Short mmCIF file of N, CA and C in Angstrom, two decimals:
data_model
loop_
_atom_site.label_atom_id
_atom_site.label_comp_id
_atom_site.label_asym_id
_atom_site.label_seq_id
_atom_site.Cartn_x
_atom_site.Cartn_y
_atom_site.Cartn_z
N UNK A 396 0.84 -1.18 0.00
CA UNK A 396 0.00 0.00 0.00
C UNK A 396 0.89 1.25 0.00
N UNK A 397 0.44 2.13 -0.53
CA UNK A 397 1.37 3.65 -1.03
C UNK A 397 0.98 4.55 -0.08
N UNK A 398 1.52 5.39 0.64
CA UNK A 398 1.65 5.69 2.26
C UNK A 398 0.91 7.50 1.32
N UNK A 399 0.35 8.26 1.82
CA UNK A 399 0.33 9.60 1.32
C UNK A 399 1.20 10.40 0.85
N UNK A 400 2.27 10.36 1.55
CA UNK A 400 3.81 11.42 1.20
C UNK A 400 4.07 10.42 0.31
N UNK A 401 4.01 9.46 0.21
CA UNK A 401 4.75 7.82 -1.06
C UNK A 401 4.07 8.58 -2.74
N UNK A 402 2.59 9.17 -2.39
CA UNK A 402 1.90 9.31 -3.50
C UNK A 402 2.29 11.00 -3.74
N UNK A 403 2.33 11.63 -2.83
CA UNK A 403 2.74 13.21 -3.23
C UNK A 403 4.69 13.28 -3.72
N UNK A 404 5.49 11.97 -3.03
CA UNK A 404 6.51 12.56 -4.08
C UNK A 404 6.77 11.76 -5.47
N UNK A 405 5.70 10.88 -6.26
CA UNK A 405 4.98 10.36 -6.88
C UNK A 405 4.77 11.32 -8.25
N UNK A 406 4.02 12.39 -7.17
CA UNK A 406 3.17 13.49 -8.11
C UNK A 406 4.20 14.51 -8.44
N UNK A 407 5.59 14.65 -7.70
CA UNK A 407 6.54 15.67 -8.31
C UNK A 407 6.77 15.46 -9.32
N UNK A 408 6.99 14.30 -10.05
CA UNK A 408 7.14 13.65 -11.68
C UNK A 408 6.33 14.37 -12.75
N UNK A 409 5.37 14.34 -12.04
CA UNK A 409 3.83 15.39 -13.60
C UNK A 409 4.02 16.85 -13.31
N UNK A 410 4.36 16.94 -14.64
CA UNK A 410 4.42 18.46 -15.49
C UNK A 410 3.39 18.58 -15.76
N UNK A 411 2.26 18.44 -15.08
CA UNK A 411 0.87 18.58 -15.73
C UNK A 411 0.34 19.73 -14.77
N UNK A 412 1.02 19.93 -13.57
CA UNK A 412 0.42 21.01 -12.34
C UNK A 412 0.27 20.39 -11.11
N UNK A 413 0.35 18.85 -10.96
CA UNK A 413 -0.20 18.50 -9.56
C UNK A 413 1.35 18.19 -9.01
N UNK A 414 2.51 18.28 -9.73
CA UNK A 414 3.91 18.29 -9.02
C UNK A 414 3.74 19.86 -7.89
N UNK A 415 2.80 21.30 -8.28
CA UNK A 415 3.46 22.26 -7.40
C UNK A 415 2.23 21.92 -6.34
N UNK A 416 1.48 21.15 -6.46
CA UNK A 416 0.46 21.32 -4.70
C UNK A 416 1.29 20.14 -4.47
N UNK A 417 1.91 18.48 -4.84
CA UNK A 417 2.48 18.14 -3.83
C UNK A 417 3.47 18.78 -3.34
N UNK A 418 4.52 19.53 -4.15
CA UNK A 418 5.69 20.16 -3.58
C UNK A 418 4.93 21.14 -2.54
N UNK A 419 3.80 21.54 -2.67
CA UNK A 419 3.48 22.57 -1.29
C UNK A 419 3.12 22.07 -0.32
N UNK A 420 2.17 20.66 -0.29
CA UNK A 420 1.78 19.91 0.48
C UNK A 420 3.43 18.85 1.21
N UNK A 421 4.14 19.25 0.66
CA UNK A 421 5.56 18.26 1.28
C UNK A 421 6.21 19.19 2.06
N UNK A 422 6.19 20.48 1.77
CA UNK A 422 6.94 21.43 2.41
C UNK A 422 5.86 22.13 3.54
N UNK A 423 4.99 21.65 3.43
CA UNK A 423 4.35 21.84 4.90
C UNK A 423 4.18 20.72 5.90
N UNK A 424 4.62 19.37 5.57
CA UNK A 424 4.69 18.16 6.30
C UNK A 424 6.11 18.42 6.85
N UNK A 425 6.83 19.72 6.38
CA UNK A 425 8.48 19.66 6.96
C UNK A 425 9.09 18.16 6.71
N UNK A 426 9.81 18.83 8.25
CA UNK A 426 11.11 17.49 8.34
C UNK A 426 10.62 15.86 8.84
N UNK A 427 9.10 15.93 8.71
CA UNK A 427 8.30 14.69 8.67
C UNK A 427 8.40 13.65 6.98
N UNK A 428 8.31 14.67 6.24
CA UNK A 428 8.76 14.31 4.41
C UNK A 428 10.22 14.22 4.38
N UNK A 429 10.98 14.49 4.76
CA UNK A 429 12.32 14.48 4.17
C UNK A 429 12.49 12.65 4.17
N UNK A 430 12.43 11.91 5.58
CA UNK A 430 12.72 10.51 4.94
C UNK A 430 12.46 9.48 3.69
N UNK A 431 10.92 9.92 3.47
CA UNK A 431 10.48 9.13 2.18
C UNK A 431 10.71 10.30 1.00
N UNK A 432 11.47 11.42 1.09
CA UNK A 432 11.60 12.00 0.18
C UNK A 432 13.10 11.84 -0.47
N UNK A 433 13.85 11.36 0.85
CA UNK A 433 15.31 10.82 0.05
C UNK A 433 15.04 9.72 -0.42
N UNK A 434 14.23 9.04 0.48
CA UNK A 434 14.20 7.28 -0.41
C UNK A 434 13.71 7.35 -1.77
N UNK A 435 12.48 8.00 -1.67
CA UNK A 435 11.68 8.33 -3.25
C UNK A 435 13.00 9.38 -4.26
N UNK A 436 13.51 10.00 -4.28
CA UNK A 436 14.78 10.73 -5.00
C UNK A 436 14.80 9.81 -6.24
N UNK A 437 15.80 8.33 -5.93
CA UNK A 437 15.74 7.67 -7.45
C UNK A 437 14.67 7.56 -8.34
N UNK A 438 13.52 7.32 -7.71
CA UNK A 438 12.72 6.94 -8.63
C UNK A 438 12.34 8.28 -9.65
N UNK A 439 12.54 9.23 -9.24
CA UNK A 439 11.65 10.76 -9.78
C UNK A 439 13.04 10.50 -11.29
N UNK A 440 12.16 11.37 -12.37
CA UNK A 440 13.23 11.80 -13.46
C UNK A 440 13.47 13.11 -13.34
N UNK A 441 14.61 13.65 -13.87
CA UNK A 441 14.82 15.27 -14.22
C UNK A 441 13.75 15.96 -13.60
N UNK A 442 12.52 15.90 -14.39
CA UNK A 442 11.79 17.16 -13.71
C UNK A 442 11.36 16.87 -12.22
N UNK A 443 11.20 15.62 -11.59
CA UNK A 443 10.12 15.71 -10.42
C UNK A 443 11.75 15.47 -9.32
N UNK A 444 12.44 15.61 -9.79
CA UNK A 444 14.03 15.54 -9.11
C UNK A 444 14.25 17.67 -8.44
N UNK A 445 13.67 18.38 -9.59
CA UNK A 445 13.64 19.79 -9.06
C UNK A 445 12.86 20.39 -8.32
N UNK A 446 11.46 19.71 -7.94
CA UNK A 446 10.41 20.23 -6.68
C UNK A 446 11.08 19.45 -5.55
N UNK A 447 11.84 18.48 -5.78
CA UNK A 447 12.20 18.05 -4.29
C UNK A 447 13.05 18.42 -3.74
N UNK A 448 14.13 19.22 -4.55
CA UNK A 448 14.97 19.68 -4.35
C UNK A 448 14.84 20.64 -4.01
N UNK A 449 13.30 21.82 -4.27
CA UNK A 449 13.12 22.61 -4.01
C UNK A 449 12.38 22.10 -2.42
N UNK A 450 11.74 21.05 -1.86
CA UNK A 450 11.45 20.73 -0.94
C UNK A 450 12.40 20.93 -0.14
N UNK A 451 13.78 20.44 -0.67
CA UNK A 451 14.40 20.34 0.66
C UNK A 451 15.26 21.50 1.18
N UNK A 452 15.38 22.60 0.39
CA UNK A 452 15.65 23.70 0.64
C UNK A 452 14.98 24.09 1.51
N UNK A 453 13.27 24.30 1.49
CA UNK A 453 12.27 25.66 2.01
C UNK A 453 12.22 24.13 3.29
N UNK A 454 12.52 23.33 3.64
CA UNK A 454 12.05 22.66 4.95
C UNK A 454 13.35 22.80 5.79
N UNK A 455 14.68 23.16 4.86
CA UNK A 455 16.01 22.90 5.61
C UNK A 455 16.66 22.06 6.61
N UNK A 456 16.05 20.73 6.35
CA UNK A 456 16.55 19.72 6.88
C UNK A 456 18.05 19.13 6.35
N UNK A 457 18.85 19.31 7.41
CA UNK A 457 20.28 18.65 7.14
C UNK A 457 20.57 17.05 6.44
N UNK A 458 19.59 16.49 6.74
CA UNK A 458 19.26 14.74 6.26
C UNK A 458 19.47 14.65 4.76
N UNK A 459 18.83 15.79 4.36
CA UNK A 459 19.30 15.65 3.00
C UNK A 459 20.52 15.56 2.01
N UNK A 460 21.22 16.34 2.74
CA UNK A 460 22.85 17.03 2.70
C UNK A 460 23.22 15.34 1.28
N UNK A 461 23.45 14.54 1.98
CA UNK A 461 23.81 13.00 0.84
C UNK A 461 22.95 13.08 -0.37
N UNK A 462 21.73 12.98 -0.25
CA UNK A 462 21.02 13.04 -1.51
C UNK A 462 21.50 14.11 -2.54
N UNK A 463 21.49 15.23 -2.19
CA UNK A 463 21.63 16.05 -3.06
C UNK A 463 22.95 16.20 -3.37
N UNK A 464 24.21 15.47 -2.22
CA UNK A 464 25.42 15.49 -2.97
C UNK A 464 25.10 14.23 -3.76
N UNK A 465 24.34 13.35 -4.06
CA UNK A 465 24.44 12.45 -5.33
C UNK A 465 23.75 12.93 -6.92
N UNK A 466 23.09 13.92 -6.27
CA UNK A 466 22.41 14.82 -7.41
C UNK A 466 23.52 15.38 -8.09
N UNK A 467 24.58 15.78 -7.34
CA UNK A 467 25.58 16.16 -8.39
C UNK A 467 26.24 15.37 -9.69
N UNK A 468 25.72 14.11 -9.53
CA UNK A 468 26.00 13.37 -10.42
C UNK A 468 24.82 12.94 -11.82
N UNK A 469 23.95 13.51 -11.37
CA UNK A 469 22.59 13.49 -12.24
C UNK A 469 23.41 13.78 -13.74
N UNK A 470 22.39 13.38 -14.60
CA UNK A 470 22.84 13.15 -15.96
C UNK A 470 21.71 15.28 -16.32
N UNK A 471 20.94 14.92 -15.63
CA UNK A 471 20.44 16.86 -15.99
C UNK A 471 21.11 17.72 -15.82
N UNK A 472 21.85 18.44 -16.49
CA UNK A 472 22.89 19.64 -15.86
C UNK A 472 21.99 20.81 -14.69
N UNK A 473 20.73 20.83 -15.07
CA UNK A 473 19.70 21.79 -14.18
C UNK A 473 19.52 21.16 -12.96
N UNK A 474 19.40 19.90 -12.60
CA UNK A 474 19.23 18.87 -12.04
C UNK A 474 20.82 19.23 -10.62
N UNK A 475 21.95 19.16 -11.41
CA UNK A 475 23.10 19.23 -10.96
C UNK A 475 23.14 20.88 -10.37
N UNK A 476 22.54 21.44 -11.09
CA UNK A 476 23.15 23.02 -10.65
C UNK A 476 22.46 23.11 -9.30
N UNK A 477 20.84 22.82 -9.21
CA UNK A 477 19.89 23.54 -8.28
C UNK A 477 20.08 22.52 -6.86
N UNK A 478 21.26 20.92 -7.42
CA UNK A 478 21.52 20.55 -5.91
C UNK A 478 23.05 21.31 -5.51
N UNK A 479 23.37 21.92 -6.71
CA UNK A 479 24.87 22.49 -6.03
C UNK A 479 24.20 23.72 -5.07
N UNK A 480 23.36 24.49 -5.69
CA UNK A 480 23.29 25.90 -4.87
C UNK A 480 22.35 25.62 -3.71
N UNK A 481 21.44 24.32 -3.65
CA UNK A 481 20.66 23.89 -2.18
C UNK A 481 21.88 23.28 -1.24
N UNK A 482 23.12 23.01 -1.61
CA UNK A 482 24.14 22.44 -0.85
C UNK A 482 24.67 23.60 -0.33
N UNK A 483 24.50 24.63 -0.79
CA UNK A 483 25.10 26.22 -0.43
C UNK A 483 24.22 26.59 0.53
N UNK A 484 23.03 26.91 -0.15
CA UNK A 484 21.96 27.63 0.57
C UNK A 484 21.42 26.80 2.01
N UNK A 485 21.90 25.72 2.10
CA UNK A 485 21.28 24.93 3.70
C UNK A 485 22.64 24.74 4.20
N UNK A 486 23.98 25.48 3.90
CA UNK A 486 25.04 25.12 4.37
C UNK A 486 26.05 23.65 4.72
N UNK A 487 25.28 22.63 3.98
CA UNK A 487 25.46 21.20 4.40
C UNK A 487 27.25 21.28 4.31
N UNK A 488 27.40 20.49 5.85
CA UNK A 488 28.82 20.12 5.96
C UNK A 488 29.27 19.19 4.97
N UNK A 489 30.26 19.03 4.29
CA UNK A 489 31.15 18.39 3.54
C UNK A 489 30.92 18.60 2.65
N UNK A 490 30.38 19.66 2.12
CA UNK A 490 30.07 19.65 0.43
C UNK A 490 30.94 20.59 -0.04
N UNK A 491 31.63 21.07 0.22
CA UNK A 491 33.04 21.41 -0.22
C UNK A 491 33.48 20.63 -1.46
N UNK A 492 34.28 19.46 -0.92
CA UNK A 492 34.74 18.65 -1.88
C UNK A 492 33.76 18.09 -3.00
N UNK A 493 32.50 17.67 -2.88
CA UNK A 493 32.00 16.89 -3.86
C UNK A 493 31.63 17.94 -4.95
N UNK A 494 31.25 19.34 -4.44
CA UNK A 494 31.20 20.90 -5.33
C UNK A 494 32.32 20.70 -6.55
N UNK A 495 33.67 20.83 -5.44
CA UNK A 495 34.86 20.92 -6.70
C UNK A 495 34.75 19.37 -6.96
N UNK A 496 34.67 18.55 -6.96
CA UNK A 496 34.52 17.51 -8.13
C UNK A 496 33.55 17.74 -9.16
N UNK A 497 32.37 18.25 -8.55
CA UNK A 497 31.57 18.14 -10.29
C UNK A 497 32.25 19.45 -10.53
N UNK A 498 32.48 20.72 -10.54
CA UNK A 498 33.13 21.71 -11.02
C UNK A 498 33.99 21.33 -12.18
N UNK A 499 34.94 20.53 -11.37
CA UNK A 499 35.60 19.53 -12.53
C UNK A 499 35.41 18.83 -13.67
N UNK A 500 33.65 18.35 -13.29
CA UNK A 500 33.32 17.61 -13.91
C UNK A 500 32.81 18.03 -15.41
N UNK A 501 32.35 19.35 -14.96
CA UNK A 501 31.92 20.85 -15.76
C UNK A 501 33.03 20.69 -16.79
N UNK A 502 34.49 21.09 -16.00
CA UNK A 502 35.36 21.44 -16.97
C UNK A 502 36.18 20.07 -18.06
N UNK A 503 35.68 19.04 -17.41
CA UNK A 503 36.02 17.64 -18.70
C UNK A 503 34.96 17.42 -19.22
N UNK A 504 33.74 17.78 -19.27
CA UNK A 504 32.87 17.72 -20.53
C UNK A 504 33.06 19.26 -20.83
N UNK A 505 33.67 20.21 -20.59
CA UNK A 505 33.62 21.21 -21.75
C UNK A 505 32.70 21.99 -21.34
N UNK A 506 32.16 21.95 -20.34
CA UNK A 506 30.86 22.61 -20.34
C UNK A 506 31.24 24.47 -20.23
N UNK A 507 30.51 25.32 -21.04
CA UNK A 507 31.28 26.56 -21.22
C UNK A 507 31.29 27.31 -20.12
N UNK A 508 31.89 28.08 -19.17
CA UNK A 508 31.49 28.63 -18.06
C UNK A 508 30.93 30.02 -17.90
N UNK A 509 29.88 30.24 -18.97
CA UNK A 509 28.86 31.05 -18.94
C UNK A 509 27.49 30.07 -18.62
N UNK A 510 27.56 29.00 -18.89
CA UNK A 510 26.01 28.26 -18.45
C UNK A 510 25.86 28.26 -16.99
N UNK A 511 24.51 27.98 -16.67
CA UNK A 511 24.33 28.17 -15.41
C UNK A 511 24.58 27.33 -14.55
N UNK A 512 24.59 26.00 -15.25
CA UNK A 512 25.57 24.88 -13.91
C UNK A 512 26.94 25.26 -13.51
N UNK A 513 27.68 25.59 -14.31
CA UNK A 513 29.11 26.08 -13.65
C UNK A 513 29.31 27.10 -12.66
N UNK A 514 28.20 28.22 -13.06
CA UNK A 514 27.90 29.35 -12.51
C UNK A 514 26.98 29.19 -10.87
N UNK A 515 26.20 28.26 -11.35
CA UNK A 515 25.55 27.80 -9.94
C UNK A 515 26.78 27.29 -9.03
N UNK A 516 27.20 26.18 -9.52
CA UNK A 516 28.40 25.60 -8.88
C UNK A 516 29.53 26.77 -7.67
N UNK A 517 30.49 27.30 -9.20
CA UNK A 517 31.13 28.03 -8.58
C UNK A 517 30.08 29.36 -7.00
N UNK A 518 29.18 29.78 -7.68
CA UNK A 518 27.92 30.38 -6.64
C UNK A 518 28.15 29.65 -5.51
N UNK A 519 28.12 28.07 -5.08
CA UNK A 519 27.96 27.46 -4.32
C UNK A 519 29.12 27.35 -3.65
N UNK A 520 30.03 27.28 -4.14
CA UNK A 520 31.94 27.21 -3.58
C UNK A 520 31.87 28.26 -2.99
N UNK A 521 31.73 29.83 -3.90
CA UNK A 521 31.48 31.04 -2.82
C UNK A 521 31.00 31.02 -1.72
N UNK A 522 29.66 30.95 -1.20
CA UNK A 522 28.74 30.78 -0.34
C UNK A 522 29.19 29.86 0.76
N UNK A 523 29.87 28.58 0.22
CA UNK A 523 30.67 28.04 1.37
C UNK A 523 31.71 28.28 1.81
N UNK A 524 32.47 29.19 1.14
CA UNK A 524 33.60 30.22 1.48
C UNK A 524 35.10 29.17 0.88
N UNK A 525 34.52 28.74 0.10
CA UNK A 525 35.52 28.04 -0.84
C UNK A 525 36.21 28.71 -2.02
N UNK A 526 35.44 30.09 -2.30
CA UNK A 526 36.22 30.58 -3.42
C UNK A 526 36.04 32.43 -3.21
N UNK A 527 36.78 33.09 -3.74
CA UNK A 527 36.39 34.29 -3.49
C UNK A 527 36.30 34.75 -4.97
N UNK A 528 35.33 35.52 -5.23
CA UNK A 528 35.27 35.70 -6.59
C UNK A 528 35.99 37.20 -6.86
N UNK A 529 36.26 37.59 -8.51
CA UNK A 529 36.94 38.55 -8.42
C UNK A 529 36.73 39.25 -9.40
N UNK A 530 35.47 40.37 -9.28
CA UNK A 530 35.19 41.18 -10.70
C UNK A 530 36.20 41.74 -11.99
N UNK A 531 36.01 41.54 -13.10
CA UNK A 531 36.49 42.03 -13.70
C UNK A 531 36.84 43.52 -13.81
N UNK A 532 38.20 43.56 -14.00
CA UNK A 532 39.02 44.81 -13.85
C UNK A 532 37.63 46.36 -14.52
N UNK A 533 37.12 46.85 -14.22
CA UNK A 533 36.34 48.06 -14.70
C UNK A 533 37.61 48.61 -15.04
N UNK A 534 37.61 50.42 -15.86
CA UNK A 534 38.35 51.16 -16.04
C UNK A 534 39.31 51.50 -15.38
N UNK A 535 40.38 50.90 -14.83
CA UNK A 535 41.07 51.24 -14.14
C UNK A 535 40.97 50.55 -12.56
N UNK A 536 40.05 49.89 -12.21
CA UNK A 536 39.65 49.56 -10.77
C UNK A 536 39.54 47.83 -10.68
N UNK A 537 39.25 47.42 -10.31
CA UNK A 537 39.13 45.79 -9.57
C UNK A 537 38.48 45.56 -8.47
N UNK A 538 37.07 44.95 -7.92
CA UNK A 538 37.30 45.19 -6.63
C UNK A 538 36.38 43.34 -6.40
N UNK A 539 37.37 42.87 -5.03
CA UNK A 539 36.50 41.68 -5.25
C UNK A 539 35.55 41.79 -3.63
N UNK A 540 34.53 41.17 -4.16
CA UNK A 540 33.37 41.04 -3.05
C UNK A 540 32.96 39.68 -2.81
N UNK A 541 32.43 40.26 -1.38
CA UNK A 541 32.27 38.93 -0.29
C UNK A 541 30.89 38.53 -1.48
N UNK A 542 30.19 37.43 -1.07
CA UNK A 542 29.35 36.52 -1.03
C UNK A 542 27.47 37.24 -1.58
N UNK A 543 28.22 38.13 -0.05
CA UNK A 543 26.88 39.05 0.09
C UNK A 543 27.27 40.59 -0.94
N UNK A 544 27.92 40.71 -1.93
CA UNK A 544 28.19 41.51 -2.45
C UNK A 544 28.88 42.81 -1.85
N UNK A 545 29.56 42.92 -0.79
CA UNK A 545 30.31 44.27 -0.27
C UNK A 545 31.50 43.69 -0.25
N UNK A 546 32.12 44.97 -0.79
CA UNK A 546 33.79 44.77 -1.23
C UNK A 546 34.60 44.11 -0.31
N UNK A 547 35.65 43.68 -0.91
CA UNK A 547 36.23 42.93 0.22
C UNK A 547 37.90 43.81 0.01
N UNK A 548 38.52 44.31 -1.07
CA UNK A 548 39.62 44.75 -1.04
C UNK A 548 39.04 45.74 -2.68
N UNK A 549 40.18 46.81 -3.01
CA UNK A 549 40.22 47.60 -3.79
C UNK A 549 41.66 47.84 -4.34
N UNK A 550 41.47 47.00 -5.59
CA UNK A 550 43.01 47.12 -6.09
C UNK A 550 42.84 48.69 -6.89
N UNK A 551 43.95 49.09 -6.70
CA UNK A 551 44.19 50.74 -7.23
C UNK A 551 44.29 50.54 -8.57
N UNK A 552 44.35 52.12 -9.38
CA UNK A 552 44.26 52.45 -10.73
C UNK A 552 45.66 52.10 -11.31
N UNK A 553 45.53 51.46 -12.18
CA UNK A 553 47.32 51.79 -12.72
C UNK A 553 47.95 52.67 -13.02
N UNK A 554 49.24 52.63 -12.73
CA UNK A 554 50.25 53.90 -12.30
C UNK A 554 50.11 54.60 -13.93
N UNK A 555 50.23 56.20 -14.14
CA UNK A 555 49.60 56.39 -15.04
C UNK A 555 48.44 56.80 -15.34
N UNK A 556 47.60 56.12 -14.67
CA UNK A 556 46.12 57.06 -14.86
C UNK A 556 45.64 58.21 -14.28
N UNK A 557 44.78 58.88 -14.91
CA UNK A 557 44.44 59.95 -14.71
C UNK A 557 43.93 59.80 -13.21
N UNK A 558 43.41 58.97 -12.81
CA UNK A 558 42.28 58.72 -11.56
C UNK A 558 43.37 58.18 -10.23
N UNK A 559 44.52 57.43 -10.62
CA UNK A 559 45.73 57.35 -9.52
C UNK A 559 46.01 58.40 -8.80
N UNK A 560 46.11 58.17 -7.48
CA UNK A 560 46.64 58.85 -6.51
C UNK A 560 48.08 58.89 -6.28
#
């Protein structure tokens, strides 16, 4: 017999509309759904793999932290991005390393690093304080920022410019 939460993460699979009332109906059962929602994980494809993922963000249960580092291995690159930045956004310990492996994984299939899985990715290394990012040089200036966007250092104008001190 198919338990209720068995049949709502079931329904994350249909692109037809009844994937967003179970995803609302799962994220109000909280951290009561997260067990049959990791077990149920394999069975979902690509699409009913992204309301749960979105489940397990808005409930922020740590339990998940494994599942979604195996999502990094999903054959969906969308699939891969939205468990890199829920590995960010719920802070899960150890996801450091499995981040820079698919990062990697990005860069041996080629994948260009304007798409949004790389970009999610690297997003996610930031956020865990794994990478510091570093704007491109503007006219004369550089400045790289924290996470939360406020500067973190200010490289000066080059010697020569009008705007050097």
């Amino acid at each position: 017999m198919t338990t209720h939460i068995e049949r709502l993460i079931q329904q994350l699979d249909d692109s037809t509309g009844p994937s967003y009332d179970a995803r609302a109906e799962l994220i109000d059962m909280g951290s009561d759904a997260i067990p049959a929602l990791i077990d149920g994980l394999p069975s979902l494809d690509g699409f009913g793999q992204l309301p749960a993922i979105e489940v397990f963000e808005e409930v922020g249960d740590p339990r998940c932290g494994p599942a979604l580092v195996g999502l990094l291995k999903s054959d969906n690159p969308t699939v891969r991005e939205w468990a890199a930045m829920a590995l960010a956004s719920l802070d899960i310990d150890g996801a450091v390393e499995p981040l820079r492996r698919a990062y990697r994984a990005c860069l041996e299939r080629a994948t260009p690093p304007d798409l949004t899985e790389p970009g999610g990715i690297r997003w996610a290394l930031t956020e865990l304080g794994a990478r510091t990012p570093l704007l491109p040089r503007s006219p004369g200036l550089a400045i790289s920022t924290s996470s939360a966007g406020t500067p973190l250092r200010t490289l000066p104008f080059p010697p020569g410019s009008p705007y050097a001190r």
